[in-house]
Amino acid sequence: MSRSAHPAGPRHADVLPEGHYTAPADDLNALDPKVWAHTVGRDADGVVTVGGIAVTQLAEEYGTPAYILDEADFRDRARAWRTAFGTDADVFYAGKAFLSRAVVRWLDEEGLNLDVCSGGELATALSAGMPAERIAFHGNNKSPGEIERAVRAGVGRIVLDSFQEIVRVAHAAESLGKRQRVQIRVTVGVEAHTHEFIATAHEDQKFGIPLADGQAAEAVRRALQLDGLDVIGIHSHIGSQIFDMSGFEVAAHRVVGLLKDVRDEHGVELAEIDLGGGLGIAYTSDDDPREPHEIAKALSEIVTRECEGARLRTPRISVEPGRAIVGPTAFTLYEVGTVKPLEGLRTYVSVDGGMSDNIRTALYDAEYSVALASRTSDAEPMLVRVVGKHCESGDIVVKDAFLPGDLAPGDLIAVPATGAYCRSMASNYNHAMRPPVVAVRDGAARVIVRRETEEDLLRLDVG
Ligand SMILES: *Cc1c(COP(=O)(O)O)cnc(C)c1O
């Protein structure tokens, strides 16, 4: 980490304000491959290209703001996860990061499974032809209607999140004459975020059934007695944007402890453990995520070691990456509308989107980087804050970054690593129309989710 409140190099103000930013890169025109999708580069004119298409052309055809998704990169990353975990483990893409029918088809073709957490996500998955047995259904308060639809469709697993749900799913399965495969989601008292994890975190959260006070063991006890349920394993998800594997180590230790207790009490060795998702990506050049094959190796070693210690057969592992697959594959393309220098502070750059297409900065204080995309520039770096056009002062897209000092209205700028939790969390605040997702591959672009229109907004308003 090379954060500094006094970045070296040229700057546009004598005194830099307090902030959490890195020194400007030596070359502001360079595109760090860590944060940009695989096929992103610049053409001979200095324009950013993706999949062989210039962003100026994309802006002209599809307008701004727009999410531009590198399909080849998405497939590469999905395949890398699939290959890393091999045939002895399952990879479930977490649909909540970003889901569309095109994405479902890519996942299907690349051999991944899919997590959904609502009736809407389930409907999208099924309508795109994802085989139901490769779908896992999550959520802490699935409605009876959602449960029935999932059981009827034949989803591969439902992840049970409460005592009430154990009964509800069993009841739904029995009344349909089925036996539903289920996992029980436990909270292991580990909380992991980015570079730190807390092994003694309180189980003070809405997800899962606490392990520490014996509730998880009781949940297994009850579920095993119900004819409608086929208890296949235990599920644990410990956090998000995780780089440090030690949180998984503690989680696996505790989950395997439960498997051992279940074996001792019921004579049943549960066949699967799901370690959830949460693997981190590079939002800025300071982040160093691990490769899927390193993660697969680490998780497999951890689980094998724990099971040997407990004299258990090693269960089948599953993982649920969302962000790590789709996050780096897309960037948001904006047009600069106004440039407002505040002497001694920073320059506010307003774009034609904002918190309606990326709520993560306002919600989580997330960090992003940004680049001038429609041209290169040799102008001195200036400290900027990229803000949206919404009526809210917290409407910030990129809190602190450097852009060339000659940035002007009409320039296109691009914010990388917006593939996850941006379109899926987008809103209509200020009656903004949610941007399209444009997939680019081998010199061809196509809209996979179209831009909302005023007619879309007015259609819901039945007045
Ligand atoms: C959100 C979530 C994931 C995916 O998290 P990422 O950070 O996108 O990898 C996986 N599993 C569960 C249960 C989740 O809630």
Short mmCIF file of C-alpha atoms and ligand atoms in Angstrom, two decimals:
data_model
loop_
_atom_site.label_atom_id
_atom_site.label_comp_id
_atom_site.label_asym_id
_atom_site.label_seq_id
_atom_site.Cartn_x
_atom_site.Cartn_y
_atom_site.Cartn_z
CA MET A 1 0.00 0.00 0.00
CA SER A 2 1.54 3.27 -1.02
CA ARG A 3 -1.04 5.73 0.21
CA SER A 4 0.13 9.21 0.98
CA ALA A 5 -1.47 12.48 1.85
CA HIS A 6 1.38 14.23 0.10
CA PRO A 7 1.71 12.64 -3.31
CA ALA A 8 4.91 13.23 -5.15
CA GLY A 9 4.95 14.83 -8.55
CA PRO A 10 3.14 17.78 -10.03
CA ARG A 11 -0.12 18.94 -8.54
CA HIS A 12 -2.60 21.65 -9.24
CA ALA A 13 -2.77 23.23 -5.82
CA ASP A 14 0.00 24.26 -3.44
CA VAL A 15 -1.64 22.60 -0.49
CA LEU A 16 -3.41 19.32 -1.06
CA PRO A 17 -6.48 18.66 1.05
CA GLU A 18 -6.64 15.70 3.37
CA GLY A 19 -7.64 12.58 1.54
CA HIS A 20 -7.09 8.98 0.87
CA TYR A 21 -5.44 8.92 -2.47
CA THR A 22 -2.35 7.56 -4.13
CA ALA A 23 0.20 9.69 -5.89
CA PRO A 24 -0.69 10.22 -9.54
CA ALA A 25 0.64 7.51 -11.82
CA ASP A 26 3.78 8.47 -13.76
CA ASP A 27 1.74 8.31 -16.93
CA LEU A 28 -1.92 9.23 -16.54
CA ASN A 29 -2.62 7.81 -20.00
CA ALA A 30 -1.47 4.31 -18.99
CA LEU A 31 -4.18 1.74 -18.28
CA ASP A 32 -3.18 -0.61 -15.46
CA PRO A 33 -4.15 -4.13 -16.63
CA LYS A 34 -4.96 -4.99 -13.01
CA VAL A 35 -8.04 -2.76 -12.99
CA TRP A 36 -9.08 -2.84 -16.66
CA ALA A 37 -10.77 -5.65 -18.58
CA HIS A 38 -8.47 -7.89 -20.60
CA THR A 39 -9.04 -6.45 -24.08
CA VAL A 40 -8.87 -2.77 -23.07
CA GLY A 41 -6.14 -0.65 -24.65
CA ARG A 42 -5.66 2.58 -26.62
CA ASP A 43 -5.68 2.92 -30.39
CA ALA A 44 -3.20 4.95 -32.47
CA ASP A 45 -5.20 8.12 -31.74
CA GLY A 46 -5.06 7.48 -28.00
CA VAL A 47 -8.73 6.55 -27.71
CA VAL A 48 -9.54 3.73 -25.27
CA THR A 49 -10.72 0.60 -27.05
CA VAL A 50 -12.30 -2.61 -25.80
CA GLY A 51 -12.77 -5.74 -27.88
CA GLY A 52 -11.33 -3.72 -30.75
CA ILE A 53 -13.94 -0.93 -30.60
CA ALA A 54 -13.20 2.68 -29.68
CA VAL A 55 -15.18 4.16 -26.79
CA THR A 56 -15.92 7.24 -28.90
CA GLN A 57 -17.80 4.96 -31.30
CA LEU A 58 -19.59 3.20 -28.43
CA ALA A 59 -20.64 6.56 -26.96
CA GLU A 60 -21.94 7.70 -30.30
CA GLU A 61 -23.97 4.53 -30.87
CA TYR A 62 -25.22 3.79 -27.38
CA GLY A 63 -24.93 7.10 -25.55
CA THR A 64 -23.53 7.76 -22.09
CA PRO A 65 -23.50 6.78 -19.34
CA ALA A 66 -23.15 3.15 -20.35
CA TYR A 67 -21.67 0.03 -18.82
CA ILE A 68 -19.28 -1.52 -21.35
CA LEU A 69 -18.68 -5.20 -20.70
CA ASP A 70 -15.82 -7.21 -22.21
CA GLU A 71 -17.46 -10.54 -23.03
CA ALA A 72 -14.18 -12.33 -23.79
CA ASP A 73 -12.87 -11.27 -20.39
CA PHE A 74 -16.04 -12.47 -18.64
CA ARG A 75 -15.71 -15.87 -20.31
CA ASP A 76 -11.96 -16.01 -19.51
CA ARG A 77 -12.56 -15.35 -15.84
CA ALA A 78 -15.51 -17.74 -15.60
CA ARG A 79 -13.43 -20.45 -17.28
CA ALA A 80 -10.43 -19.73 -15.04
CA TRP A 81 -12.59 -20.36 -11.96
CA ARG A 82 -14.12 -23.47 -13.50
CA THR A 83 -10.71 -24.89 -14.48
CA ALA A 84 -9.08 -23.98 -11.16
CA PHE A 85 -11.67 -25.87 -9.14
CA GLY A 86 -11.77 -28.85 -11.51
CA THR A 87 -14.35 -31.59 -11.46
CA ASP A 88 -14.21 -32.24 -7.71
CA ALA A 89 -15.70 -28.86 -6.83
CA ASP A 90 -18.48 -26.60 -8.02
CA VAL A 91 -18.37 -22.92 -8.91
CA PHE A 92 -21.61 -21.00 -8.48
CA TYR A 93 -21.59 -17.49 -9.96
CA ALA A 94 -23.38 -15.13 -7.56
CA GLY A 95 -26.05 -13.62 -9.79
CA LYS A 96 -26.67 -10.65 -7.53
CA ALA A 97 -23.36 -9.11 -8.72
CA PHE A 98 -24.84 -8.75 -12.21
CA LEU A 99 -27.39 -10.93 -13.92
CA SER A 100 -28.87 -10.86 -17.40
CA ARG A 101 -29.95 -13.54 -19.81
CA ALA A 102 -26.78 -13.18 -21.88
CA VAL A 103 -24.70 -13.67 -18.73
CA VAL A 104 -26.70 -16.78 -17.82
CA ARG A 105 -25.99 -18.26 -21.26
CA TRP A 106 -22.26 -17.50 -20.99
CA LEU A 107 -22.16 -19.19 -17.58
CA ASP A 108 -24.03 -22.19 -18.90
CA GLU A 109 -21.64 -22.49 -21.85
CA GLU A 110 -18.58 -22.16 -19.59
CA GLY A 111 -19.85 -24.86 -17.22
CA LEU A 112 -20.57 -22.74 -14.15
CA ASN A 113 -23.52 -23.01 -11.81
CA LEU A 114 -25.59 -20.07 -10.62
CA ASP A 115 -26.67 -18.58 -7.28
CA VAL A 116 -29.92 -16.64 -7.21
CA CYS A 117 -31.43 -14.85 -4.23
CA SER A 118 -34.89 -13.75 -5.37
CA GLY A 119 -37.80 -14.80 -7.53
CA GLY A 120 -36.70 -12.24 -10.12
CA GLU A 121 -33.20 -13.68 -10.38
CA LEU A 122 -34.65 -17.20 -10.53
CA ALA A 123 -37.00 -16.16 -13.35
CA THR A 124 -34.09 -14.62 -15.29
CA ALA A 125 -31.99 -17.77 -14.88
CA LEU A 126 -34.77 -20.11 -15.94
CA SER A 127 -35.87 -17.97 -18.86
CA ALA A 128 -32.31 -18.04 -20.24
CA GLY A 129 -32.28 -21.82 -20.05
CA MET A 130 -30.00 -22.46 -17.08
CA PRO A 131 -30.78 -26.05 -16.04
CA ALA A 132 -32.59 -25.86 -12.69
CA GLU A 133 -30.37 -28.48 -11.08
CA ARG A 134 -27.42 -26.08 -11.52
CA ILE A 135 -29.17 -23.27 -9.62
CA ALA A 136 -28.80 -22.60 -5.89
CA PHE A 137 -31.45 -20.49 -4.18
CA HIS A 138 -30.37 -18.13 -1.39
CA GLY A 139 -31.93 -15.47 0.80
CA ASN A 140 -32.82 -14.82 4.41
CA ASN A 141 -36.53 -14.36 3.79
CA LYS A 142 -37.65 -16.29 0.73
CA SER A 143 -41.39 -15.93 0.34
CA PRO A 144 -43.60 -19.04 0.32
CA GLY A 145 -44.29 -18.31 -3.36
CA GLU A 146 -40.57 -18.14 -4.17
CA ILE A 147 -39.92 -21.37 -2.27
CA GLU A 148 -42.70 -23.18 -4.09
CA ARG A 149 -41.50 -21.95 -7.48
CA ALA A 150 -37.92 -23.03 -6.73
CA VAL A 151 -38.94 -26.50 -5.52
CA ARG A 152 -41.32 -26.96 -8.43
CA ALA A 153 -38.61 -25.90 -10.92
CA GLY A 154 -36.26 -28.44 -9.36
CA VAL A 155 -33.41 -26.17 -8.25
CA GLY A 156 -30.27 -28.07 -7.28
CA ARG A 157 -30.19 -26.69 -3.78
CA ILE A 158 -31.95 -24.30 -1.48
CA VAL A 159 -29.75 -22.72 1.17
CA LEU A 160 -31.77 -22.66 4.39
CA ASP A 161 -31.32 -19.57 6.50
CA SER A 162 -33.65 -19.94 9.49
CA PHE A 163 -35.66 -22.47 11.53
CA GLN A 164 -38.88 -21.23 9.92
CA GLU A 165 -37.44 -21.83 6.50
CA ILE A 166 -36.48 -25.42 7.32
CA VAL A 167 -40.15 -26.11 7.95
CA ARG A 168 -41.38 -24.06 4.98
CA VAL A 169 -39.13 -25.75 2.44
CA ALA A 170 -39.86 -29.22 3.85
CA HIS A 171 -43.57 -28.48 3.65
CA ALA A 172 -43.35 -27.17 0.07
CA ALA A 173 -41.36 -30.22 -1.04
CA GLU A 174 -43.66 -32.68 0.67
CA SER A 175 -46.80 -31.15 -0.78
CA LEU A 176 -45.23 -31.40 -4.25
CA GLY A 177 -44.21 -34.99 -3.58
CA LYS A 178 -40.53 -34.05 -3.77
CA ARG A 179 -37.39 -34.26 -1.70
CA GLN A 180 -35.47 -30.97 -1.92
CA ARG A 181 -31.67 -30.89 -1.69
CA VAL A 182 -30.71 -28.27 0.91
CA GLN A 183 -27.70 -26.77 2.62
CA ILE A 184 -27.88 -25.08 5.98
CA ARG A 185 -26.26 -21.66 6.13
CA VAL A 186 -24.36 -21.11 9.34
CA THR A 187 -22.62 -18.06 10.76
CA VAL A 188 -19.20 -19.08 11.97
CA GLY A 189 -18.33 -15.87 13.80
CA VAL A 190 -15.76 -14.81 11.21
CA GLU A 191 -16.05 -11.53 9.40
CA ALA A 192 -13.71 -10.80 6.53
CA HIS A 193 -13.34 -7.57 4.59
CA THR A 194 -10.43 -6.70 2.36
CA HIS A 195 -7.19 -6.87 4.31
CA GLU A 196 -8.49 -7.84 7.71
CA PHE A 197 -10.65 -10.45 9.28
CA ILE A 198 -12.08 -10.88 12.74
CA ALA A 199 -12.20 -14.47 13.98
CA THR A 200 -14.33 -13.59 16.98
CA ALA A 201 -16.92 -11.49 15.17
CA HIS A 202 -20.29 -11.50 16.84
CA GLU A 203 -22.93 -13.42 15.00
CA ASP A 204 -24.99 -10.26 15.13
CA GLN A 205 -26.35 -10.24 11.57
CA LYS A 206 -29.41 -11.27 9.65
CA PHE A 207 -27.88 -14.10 7.62
CA GLY A 208 -27.36 -17.68 8.70
CA ILE A 209 -27.86 -19.71 11.84
CA PRO A 210 -25.25 -19.21 14.59
CA LEU A 211 -22.83 -22.04 15.10
CA ALA A 212 -21.38 -21.04 18.43
CA ASP A 213 -24.45 -21.47 20.63
CA GLY A 214 -25.51 -24.83 19.18
CA GLN A 215 -28.33 -23.45 17.02
CA ALA A 216 -26.67 -24.71 13.83
CA ALA A 217 -26.42 -28.24 15.26
CA GLU A 218 -30.09 -28.00 16.22
CA ALA A 219 -30.98 -26.87 12.70
CA VAL A 220 -29.23 -29.91 11.23
CA ARG A 221 -30.99 -32.14 13.79
CA ARG A 222 -34.41 -30.84 12.75
CA ALA A 223 -33.72 -30.85 9.02
CA LEU A 224 -32.48 -34.45 9.08
CA GLN A 225 -35.83 -35.54 10.52
CA LEU A 226 -37.92 -34.07 7.72
CA ASP A 227 -38.87 -36.30 4.78
CA GLY A 228 -39.06 -33.39 2.35
CA LEU A 229 -35.41 -32.43 2.86
CA ASP A 230 -32.20 -34.01 1.62
CA VAL A 231 -29.52 -32.30 3.71
CA ILE A 232 -26.45 -32.23 1.46
CA GLY A 233 -24.20 -29.93 3.42
CA ILE A 234 -23.28 -26.76 5.28
CA HIS A 235 -22.89 -23.27 3.85
CA SER A 236 -20.78 -20.37 5.11
CA HIS A 237 -20.19 -16.94 3.56
CA ILE A 238 -17.87 -14.66 5.51
CA GLY A 239 -17.65 -11.30 3.80
CA SER A 240 -16.74 -9.38 0.68
CA GLN A 241 -13.74 -7.97 -1.17
CA ILE A 242 -11.50 -10.41 0.74
CA PHE A 243 -7.79 -10.74 -0.07
CA ASP A 244 -6.62 -12.57 3.03
CA MET A 245 -7.35 -16.32 3.03
CA SER A 246 -7.03 -16.73 6.79
CA GLY A 247 -10.71 -15.92 7.30
CA PHE A 248 -11.60 -18.96 5.18
CA GLU A 249 -9.22 -21.04 7.26
CA VAL A 250 -11.07 -20.25 10.48
CA ALA A 251 -14.46 -20.67 8.77
CA ALA A 252 -13.50 -24.09 7.36
CA HIS A 253 -12.19 -25.17 10.75
CA ARG A 254 -15.49 -24.30 12.40
CA VAL A 255 -17.69 -25.77 9.64
CA VAL A 256 -15.72 -29.03 9.70
CA GLY A 257 -16.17 -29.04 13.48
CA LEU A 258 -19.92 -29.05 12.87
CA LEU A 259 -19.61 -31.84 10.27
CA LYS A 260 -17.77 -33.88 12.89
CA ASP A 261 -20.45 -33.25 15.53
CA VAL A 262 -23.13 -34.25 13.01
CA ARG A 263 -21.24 -37.46 12.21
CA ASP A 264 -20.82 -38.25 15.92
CA GLU A 265 -24.47 -37.57 16.76
CA HIS A 266 -26.30 -38.87 13.68
CA GLY A 267 -23.81 -41.19 11.98
CA VAL A 268 -24.19 -39.05 8.86
CA GLU A 269 -21.25 -37.56 6.98
CA LEU A 270 -22.59 -34.54 5.10
CA ALA A 271 -21.17 -34.59 1.58
CA GLU A 272 -20.68 -30.91 0.76
CA ILE A 273 -19.41 -27.66 2.13
CA ASP A 274 -19.92 -24.32 0.49
CA LEU A 275 -17.44 -21.62 1.46
CA GLY A 276 -19.35 -18.78 -0.17
CA GLY A 277 -17.92 -15.94 -2.22
CA GLY A 278 -16.39 -12.61 -1.35
CA LEU A 279 -13.06 -12.85 -3.16
CA GLY A 280 -11.59 -9.43 -3.84
CA ILE A 281 -10.74 -7.64 -7.09
CA ALA A 282 -8.52 -4.67 -7.95
CA TYR A 283 -10.51 -1.43 -7.90
CA THR A 284 -7.30 0.59 -7.87
CA SER A 285 -3.66 -0.22 -8.56
CA ASP A 286 -3.12 -0.71 -4.81
CA ASP A 287 -5.20 -3.91 -4.75
CA ASP A 288 -3.55 -7.28 -5.42
CA PRO A 289 -6.16 -10.01 -5.79
CA ARG A 290 -5.22 -13.69 -5.98
CA GLU A 291 -5.68 -15.81 -9.03
CA PRO A 292 -8.47 -18.42 -9.03
CA HIS A 293 -5.97 -21.31 -9.11
CA GLU A 294 -4.26 -19.99 -5.96
CA ILE A 295 -7.62 -19.64 -4.22
CA ALA A 296 -8.71 -23.14 -5.29
CA LYS A 297 -5.47 -24.66 -4.06
CA ALA A 298 -5.62 -22.82 -0.73
CA LEU A 299 -9.26 -23.74 -0.06
CA SER A 300 -8.79 -27.37 -1.03
CA GLU A 301 -5.73 -27.69 1.22
CA ILE A 302 -7.52 -26.05 4.13
CA VAL A 303 -10.58 -28.31 3.89
CA THR A 304 -8.54 -31.48 3.32
CA ARG A 305 -6.31 -30.73 6.32
CA GLU A 306 -9.27 -29.98 8.59
CA CYS A 307 -11.09 -33.16 7.53
CA GLU A 308 -8.04 -35.33 8.05
CA GLY A 309 -7.77 -33.89 11.54
CA ALA A 310 -11.42 -34.77 12.18
CA ARG A 311 -11.17 -38.18 10.42
CA LEU A 312 -13.87 -37.22 7.97
CA ARG A 313 -14.08 -37.92 4.28
CA THR A 314 -13.26 -34.67 2.47
CA PRO A 315 -16.56 -33.17 1.35
CA ARG A 316 -17.15 -31.70 -2.10
CA ILE A 317 -16.36 -27.98 -1.99
CA SER A 318 -18.34 -25.25 -3.66
CA VAL A 319 -17.57 -21.55 -3.96
CA GLU A 320 -19.69 -18.59 -5.04
CA PRO A 321 -17.66 -15.82 -6.65
CA GLY A 322 -19.68 -12.92 -8.04
CA ARG A 323 -17.53 -9.81 -8.00
CA ALA A 324 -14.34 -11.76 -8.83
CA ILE A 325 -15.83 -12.89 -12.13
CA VAL A 326 -17.85 -9.93 -13.40
CA GLY A 327 -16.34 -6.98 -11.49
CA PRO A 328 -13.23 -6.41 -13.59
CA THR A 329 -14.95 -7.13 -16.91
CA ALA A 330 -16.84 -3.85 -17.25
CA PHE A 331 -16.22 -0.12 -17.03
CA THR A 332 -18.67 2.77 -16.94
CA LEU A 333 -18.32 5.30 -19.73
CA TYR A 334 -19.39 8.86 -18.83
CA GLU A 335 -19.30 12.21 -20.57
CA VAL A 336 -17.88 15.12 -18.64
CA GLY A 337 -20.44 17.91 -18.24
CA THR A 338 -18.81 20.47 -15.97
CA VAL A 339 -15.35 21.02 -14.50
CA LYS A 340 -15.30 23.12 -11.33
CA PRO A 341 -11.91 23.91 -9.72
CA LEU A 342 -12.11 24.81 -6.03
CA GLU A 343 -8.94 26.68 -5.19
CA GLY A 344 -6.80 24.89 -2.61
CA LEU A 345 -9.16 21.94 -2.52
CA ARG A 346 -9.78 19.89 -5.64
CA THR A 347 -11.56 19.99 -8.98
CA TYR A 348 -15.10 18.66 -9.15
CA VAL A 349 -15.78 16.83 -12.40
CA SER A 350 -19.49 16.25 -13.01
CA VAL A 351 -20.56 13.38 -15.23
CA ASP A 352 -23.88 12.46 -16.80
CA GLY A 353 -24.58 9.62 -14.33
CA GLY A 354 -23.68 9.14 -10.68
CA MET A 355 -25.10 7.40 -7.64
CA SER A 356 -27.98 6.02 -9.72
CA ASP A 357 -25.53 3.87 -11.72
CA ASN A 358 -22.90 3.39 -9.01
CA ILE A 359 -24.08 3.56 -5.41
CA ARG A 360 -21.03 1.77 -4.02
CA THR A 361 -18.99 4.90 -3.29
CA ALA A 362 -21.85 6.51 -1.36
CA LEU A 363 -22.87 3.25 0.32
CA TYR A 364 -19.52 1.66 1.19
CA ASP A 365 -17.01 4.47 0.71
CA ALA A 366 -15.69 2.32 -2.14
CA GLU A 367 -12.57 3.34 -4.03
CA TYR A 368 -12.38 3.54 -7.79
CA SER A 369 -9.93 4.81 -10.35
CA VAL A 370 -10.73 6.77 -13.49
CA ALA A 371 -9.10 7.56 -16.83
CA LEU A 372 -9.57 10.04 -19.63
CA ALA A 373 -10.86 7.73 -22.37
CA SER A 374 -11.59 9.76 -25.51
CA ARG A 375 -8.00 11.01 -25.92
CA THR A 376 -4.64 11.11 -24.23
CA SER A 377 -3.17 14.20 -22.62
CA ASP A 378 0.23 15.40 -21.47
CA ALA A 379 -1.24 18.06 -19.19
CA GLU A 380 -0.22 18.15 -15.52
CA PRO A 381 -2.26 15.87 -13.23
CA MET A 382 -5.02 17.54 -11.24
CA LEU A 383 -6.69 16.12 -8.15
CA VAL A 384 -10.33 15.48 -8.97
CA ARG A 385 -13.50 14.20 -7.42
CA VAL A 386 -15.79 12.65 -10.00
CA VAL A 387 -19.38 13.39 -9.04
CA GLY A 388 -22.77 12.64 -10.53
CA LYS A 389 -25.67 14.86 -11.55
CA HIS A 390 -28.03 13.92 -8.72
CA CYS A 391 -29.49 16.19 -6.05
CA GLU A 392 -27.39 14.85 -3.21
CA SER A 393 -23.96 15.99 -2.11
CA GLY A 394 -22.92 12.41 -1.36
CA ASP A 395 -23.40 11.66 -5.06
CA ILE A 396 -19.74 10.73 -5.62
CA VAL A 397 -18.45 8.22 -8.14
CA VAL A 398 -14.69 8.49 -7.59
CA LYS A 399 -13.69 10.20 -4.38
CA ASP A 400 -10.06 11.04 -5.05
CA ALA A 401 -8.17 10.53 -8.29
CA PHE A 402 -5.96 12.36 -10.74
CA LEU A 403 -6.98 13.34 -14.26
CA PRO A 404 -5.14 15.53 -16.78
CA GLY A 405 -5.40 19.25 -15.99
CA ASP A 406 -6.84 20.07 -19.43
CA LEU A 407 -9.94 17.92 -18.88
CA ALA A 408 -12.92 19.64 -20.48
CA PRO A 409 -16.67 19.26 -20.99
CA GLY A 410 -17.35 16.73 -23.74
CA ASP A 411 -14.41 14.48 -22.82
CA LEU A 412 -15.27 10.86 -22.15
CA ILE A 413 -13.97 9.37 -18.93
CA ALA A 414 -14.14 5.72 -17.90
CA VAL A 415 -14.35 4.19 -14.43
CA PRO A 416 -13.03 0.61 -14.45
CA ALA A 417 -14.11 -2.41 -12.38
CA THR A 418 -17.81 -1.51 -12.35
CA GLY A 419 -19.08 -4.89 -13.53
CA ALA A 420 -20.28 -6.00 -10.09
CA TYR A 421 -22.90 -4.35 -7.87
CA CYS A 422 -23.33 -1.29 -10.11
CA ARG A 423 -26.02 -2.12 -12.70
CA SER A 424 -27.50 -4.62 -10.24
CA MET A 425 -27.81 -1.90 -7.57
CA ALA A 426 -28.77 0.90 -9.96
CA SER A 427 -31.78 3.06 -9.15
CA ASN A 428 -34.09 5.57 -10.76
CA TYR A 429 -33.22 8.31 -8.26
CA ASN A 430 -34.21 11.70 -9.68
CA HIS A 431 -36.01 9.65 -12.33
CA ALA A 432 -32.68 8.82 -13.88
CA MET A 433 -32.91 6.21 -16.57
CA ARG A 434 -30.70 3.26 -15.83
CA PRO A 435 -27.84 2.90 -18.36
CA PRO A 436 -27.52 0.04 -20.81
CA VAL A 437 -25.04 -2.80 -20.58
CA VAL A 438 -23.21 -3.13 -23.88
CA ALA A 439 -21.25 -6.33 -24.44
CA VAL A 440 -18.26 -6.08 -26.73
CA ARG A 441 -16.43 -9.00 -28.30
CA ASP A 442 -14.13 -9.39 -31.32
CA GLY A 443 -14.95 -6.03 -32.85
CA ALA A 444 -18.71 -6.34 -32.38
CA ALA A 445 -20.89 -4.62 -29.78
CA ARG A 446 -24.42 -5.50 -28.73
CA VAL A 447 -26.79 -4.29 -26.07
CA ILE A 448 -27.54 -7.02 -23.52
CA VAL A 449 -29.58 -4.79 -21.20
CA ARG A 450 -31.04 -1.75 -22.91
CA ARG A 451 -31.14 1.79 -21.59
CA GLU A 452 -34.33 2.73 -19.77
CA THR A 453 -36.50 5.31 -21.44
CA GLU A 454 -38.97 7.89 -20.23
CA GLU A 455 -41.69 5.57 -21.52
CA ASP A 456 -40.38 2.84 -19.20
CA LEU A 457 -40.65 5.23 -16.25
CA LEU A 458 -44.08 6.49 -17.21
CA ARG A 459 -45.42 2.99 -17.84
CA LEU A 460 -45.05 2.18 -14.13
CA ASP A 461 -46.71 5.43 -13.12
CA VAL A 462 -50.34 4.47 -13.60
CA GLY A 463 -51.53 7.70 -12.01
C1 LIG B 1 -23.04 -11.91 -2.13
C2 LIG B 1 -22.80 -13.36 -1.96
C3 LIG B 1 -21.85 -13.99 -2.74
C4 LIG B 1 -20.98 -13.28 -3.73
O1 LIG B 1 -20.14 -12.35 -3.15
P1 LIG B 1 -19.00 -11.66 -4.05
O2 LIG B 1 -18.37 -10.69 -3.13
O3 LIG B 1 -19.67 -11.01 -5.20
O4 LIG B 1 -18.08 -12.76 -4.48
C5 LIG B 1 -21.70 -15.36 -2.60
N1 LIG B 1 -22.45 -16.06 -1.72
C6 LIG B 1 -23.38 -15.47 -0.96
C7 LIG B 1 -24.18 -16.29 -0.03
C8 LIG B 1 -23.59 -14.10 -1.05
O5 LIG B 1 -24.50 -13.52 -0.28
#
